[in-house]
Short mmCIF file of C-alpha atoms in Angstrom, two decimals:
data_model
loop_
_atom_site.label_atom_id
_atom_site.label_comp_id
_atom_site.label_asym_id
_atom_site.label_seq_id
_atom_site.Cartn_x
_atom_site.Cartn_y
_atom_site.Cartn_z
CA THR R 128 47.95 3.12 -9.64
CA GLU R 129 45.22 1.75 -7.42
CA THR R 130 42.54 3.99 -5.95
CA THR R 131 41.02 2.88 -2.65
CA TRP R 132 37.88 4.21 -0.99
CA SER R 133 37.92 3.53 2.70
CA THR R 134 34.52 2.94 4.16
CA SER R 135 33.58 0.62 6.97
CA ASP R 136 30.15 0.09 5.44
CA GLU R 137 28.81 -2.40 2.91
CA CYS R 138 28.34 -1.11 -0.63
CA THR R 139 24.88 -2.27 -1.75
CA VAL R 140 24.68 -0.74 -5.24
CA LEU R 141 26.88 1.18 -7.72
CA LEU R 142 25.96 3.56 -10.54
CA ARG R 143 28.15 5.49 -12.94
CA ASP R 144 27.36 9.17 -12.34
CA ASP R 145 29.50 10.61 -15.14
CA SER R 146 32.90 9.84 -16.66
CA LEU R 147 34.69 10.92 -13.47
CA HIS R 148 32.30 9.91 -10.67
CA LEU R 149 30.57 6.85 -9.24
CA LEU R 150 27.56 6.79 -6.95
CA ALA R 151 27.75 4.15 -4.23
CA GLY R 152 24.79 3.25 -2.08
CA THR R 153 25.67 1.88 1.33
CA SER R 154 23.86 -0.26 3.88
CA SER R 155 23.85 2.51 6.53
CA SER R 156 26.06 5.47 5.52
CA GLY R 157 23.96 7.09 2.80
CA LEU R 158 24.89 7.83 -0.81
CA LEU R 159 28.53 8.45 -1.73
CA ARG R 160 29.58 10.35 -4.86
CA MET R 161 33.15 9.23 -5.47
CA ASP R 162 35.74 10.88 -7.72
CA ILE R 163 37.55 8.03 -9.50
CA ARG R 164 40.64 10.22 -10.11
CA ASN R 165 41.55 10.81 -6.48
CA GLY R 166 39.17 8.77 -4.31
CA ARG R 167 37.56 11.79 -2.69
CA SER R 168 33.91 11.44 -1.92
CA GLU R 169 30.93 13.50 -0.89
CA VAL R 170 28.12 11.95 1.08
CA LEU R 171 24.39 12.58 0.95
CA ARG R 172 22.67 11.43 4.13
CA HIS R 173 19.35 11.55 5.88
CA ARG R 174 18.93 14.56 8.16
CA SER R 175 15.91 14.49 10.42
CA GLY R 176 13.52 17.34 9.62
CA ASP R 177 15.26 18.21 6.32
CA PRO R 178 12.99 17.44 3.34
CA ARG R 179 15.95 17.86 0.96
CA SER R 180 17.90 15.00 2.48
CA LEU R 181 17.55 11.29 1.77
CA SER R 182 14.57 9.59 3.39
CA ASP R 183 16.99 7.03 4.89
CA ASP R 184 20.74 6.23 4.89
CA ARG R 185 20.18 2.58 3.95
CA ILE R 186 20.40 2.56 0.14
CA ARG R 187 18.99 -0.44 -1.77
CA ALA R 188 18.67 0.67 -5.41
CA LEU R 189 19.92 3.28 -7.90
CA LEU R 190 18.71 4.08 -11.42
CA ARG R 191 19.54 6.80 -13.93
CA ASP R 192 16.51 7.21 -16.18
CA ARG R 193 16.55 8.29 -19.83
CA GLU R 194 15.84 11.90 -18.77
CA GLY R 195 19.04 11.89 -16.70
CA ARG R 196 17.30 11.82 -13.31
CA THR R 197 18.82 9.66 -10.60
CA TRP R 198 16.40 7.60 -8.49
CA VAL R 199 17.52 6.36 -5.08
CA GLY R 200 15.66 3.55 -3.35
CA THR R 201 16.19 3.62 0.42
CA ARG R 202 14.94 1.48 3.29
CA ASN R 203 12.36 4.21 3.89
CA GLY R 204 11.15 5.03 0.38
CA LEU R 205 12.08 6.44 -2.99
CA ASN R 206 14.07 9.63 -3.58
CA LEU R 207 14.90 11.74 -6.61
CA TYR R 208 18.50 12.94 -6.41
CA ALA R 209 19.56 16.32 -7.85
CA PRO R 210 23.38 16.18 -8.14
CA GLN R 211 23.83 19.78 -9.28
CA ARG R 212 22.31 20.90 -5.95
CA TRP R 213 23.41 17.84 -3.93
CA TRP R 214 19.99 17.22 -2.42
CA ALA R 215 17.21 14.69 -2.75
CA THR R 216 13.44 14.81 -2.58
CA SER R 217 11.17 12.02 -1.39
CA VAL R 218 8.72 10.49 -3.88
CA PRO R 219 5.81 8.82 -2.05
CA LEU R 220 5.25 5.21 -3.12
CA ALA R 221 1.83 4.85 -1.52
CA SER R 222 -0.74 6.86 0.33
CA THR R 223 -2.67 3.98 1.84
CA ASP R 224 -2.95 3.54 5.60
CA ASN R 225 -2.50 -0.23 5.60
CA LEU R 226 1.19 -0.16 4.67
CA ALA R 227 3.98 -0.41 7.23
CA THR R 228 4.64 2.84 9.06
CA SER R 229 8.03 3.27 7.42
CA GLY R 230 6.48 2.60 4.01
CA PRO R 231 7.56 0.09 1.42
CA PHE R 232 11.26 -0.04 0.73
CA PRO R 233 12.60 -0.64 -2.78
CA PHE R 234 14.62 -3.69 -3.75
CA SER R 235 15.14 -2.50 -7.33
CA ILE R 236 14.12 0.16 -9.84
CA ALA R 237 13.75 -0.57 -13.57
CA GLU R 238 12.84 1.72 -16.44
CA LYS R 239 10.38 0.35 -18.96
CA MET R 240 10.70 1.00 -22.70
CA ASN R 241 7.93 3.62 -22.47
CA GLY R 242 9.80 5.58 -19.78
CA GLU R 243 7.73 4.42 -16.81
CA LEU R 244 9.53 3.10 -13.74
CA ASP R 245 8.77 -0.19 -12.01
CA ILE R 246 9.81 -0.18 -8.36
CA CYS R 247 9.90 -3.61 -6.70
CA THR R 248 9.34 -3.17 -2.96
CA THR R 249 8.52 -4.99 0.26
CA GLU R 250 4.86 -4.11 -0.42
CA GLY R 251 4.75 -5.19 -4.09
CA VAL R 252 5.41 -3.43 -7.39
CA PHE R 253 4.76 0.28 -7.84
CA ARG R 254 4.70 2.06 -11.19
CA TYR R 255 5.78 5.67 -11.64
CA SER R 256 4.23 6.97 -14.85
CA THR R 257 5.70 9.59 -17.15
CA ASN R 258 3.01 12.06 -15.97
CA GLY R 259 4.31 11.83 -12.39
CA THR R 260 1.68 9.58 -10.82
CA MET R 261 2.45 6.54 -8.71
CA ARG R 262 0.25 3.45 -8.45
CA GLN R 263 0.57 -0.04 -7.09
CA VAL R 264 0.55 -2.81 -9.71
CA PRO R 265 -1.06 -6.00 -8.37
CA ILE R 266 0.93 -9.10 -9.26
CA ALA R 267 -0.04 -12.44 -7.77
CA SER R 268 0.49 -16.08 -8.54
CA GLU R 269 -2.28 -18.63 -8.01
CA ARG R 270 -1.30 -18.84 -4.36
CA GLU R 271 -0.73 -15.30 -3.12
CA PRO R 272 0.77 -11.89 -3.96
CA LEU R 273 4.38 -12.15 -5.10
CA ARG R 274 7.14 -10.40 -3.18
CA ALA R 275 8.93 -9.02 -6.23
CA THR R 276 12.61 -8.12 -5.89
CA VAL R 277 13.54 -7.38 -9.52
CA MET R 278 11.77 -7.01 -12.86
CA LEU R 279 13.01 -7.18 -16.45
CA GLU R 280 10.85 -6.04 -19.35
CA HIS R 281 11.07 -8.28 -22.40
CA GLU R 282 8.10 -7.61 -24.72
CA PRO R 283 5.47 -9.01 -24.76
CA MET R 284 6.08 -10.20 -21.19
CA ASN R 285 8.05 -9.28 -18.11
CA PHE R 286 10.34 -11.51 -16.14
CA LEU R 287 9.90 -11.13 -12.43
CA GLY R 288 12.36 -12.22 -9.77
CA ALA R 289 10.60 -12.72 -6.45
CA GLU R 290 11.26 -14.27 -3.08
CA GLU R 291 9.10 -17.15 -4.36
CA GLY R 292 11.15 -17.77 -7.54
CA VAL R 293 11.26 -16.55 -11.16
CA PHE R 294 8.01 -15.78 -13.00
CA ARG R 295 6.72 -14.65 -16.39
CA TRP R 296 4.16 -11.87 -16.18
CA THR R 297 2.07 -10.69 -19.12
CA GLU R 298 0.73 -7.32 -18.04
CA SER R 299 -2.03 -7.04 -20.67
CA ASP R 300 -3.97 -9.95 -19.14
CA SER R 301 -2.27 -10.05 -15.70
CA ALA R 302 -1.15 -13.64 -16.38
CA VAL R 303 1.56 -14.86 -14.00
CA ALA R 304 3.32 -18.17 -14.50
CA GLU R 305 6.24 -19.67 -12.64
CA TRP R 306 9.25 -19.96 -14.93
CA PRO R 307 10.36 -23.60 -15.13
CA LEU R 308 14.03 -23.60 -14.19
CA SER R 309 16.30 -26.21 -15.68
CA VAL R 310 19.82 -26.18 -14.27
CA ALA R 311 22.72 -27.77 -16.15
CA VAL R 312 24.95 -29.69 -13.78
CA PRO R 313 28.61 -30.34 -14.73
CA GLY R 314 28.88 -33.78 -16.32
CA GLY R 315 25.83 -33.42 -18.56
CA ASN R 316 23.09 -34.09 -16.02
CA THR R 317 20.20 -31.69 -15.77
CA ASP R 318 18.43 -30.81 -12.55
CA HIS R 319 14.89 -29.58 -13.20
CA GLY R 320 14.47 -28.25 -9.67
CA GLY R 321 11.91 -29.52 -7.32
#
């Protein structure tokens, strides 16, 4: 038997909610919680003036952390989703005045081994610590700040995917180095990029 979810919107990210449900972030229709047994879904959307709704319907990232909390990155900020109550609360990424009026929007959310979250956004990387504080983490190559889209922790360094390429980042000394890509081409030739 095939189960079909009909939505006219692009699915941007999926996350297993539990053994019977999936969470699907969409490009403009909010967050869907879908029952895999029958295809029924509930939707969590932005409602103007309601602080318990999503900050935006354009979902970019989902993460379930080791404490079981679900983080939702939207085009207008970060939200903490409470499925038992079916509401969300906004988690401010920055309090500075020089950021875009809609705030930075997350590309991805990653949990570090120590439980902290790294949120790659349009305004750089933000770190949510286990004590509940948020701070911006400056990451720049020799040329300029990197526009990070995804991060992977691999002790003692991090791998950073950015609009400018792939980089190694050692946080202890803030060293950033472009990762030399070598691409195997069918037929045995190697393209070292350029």
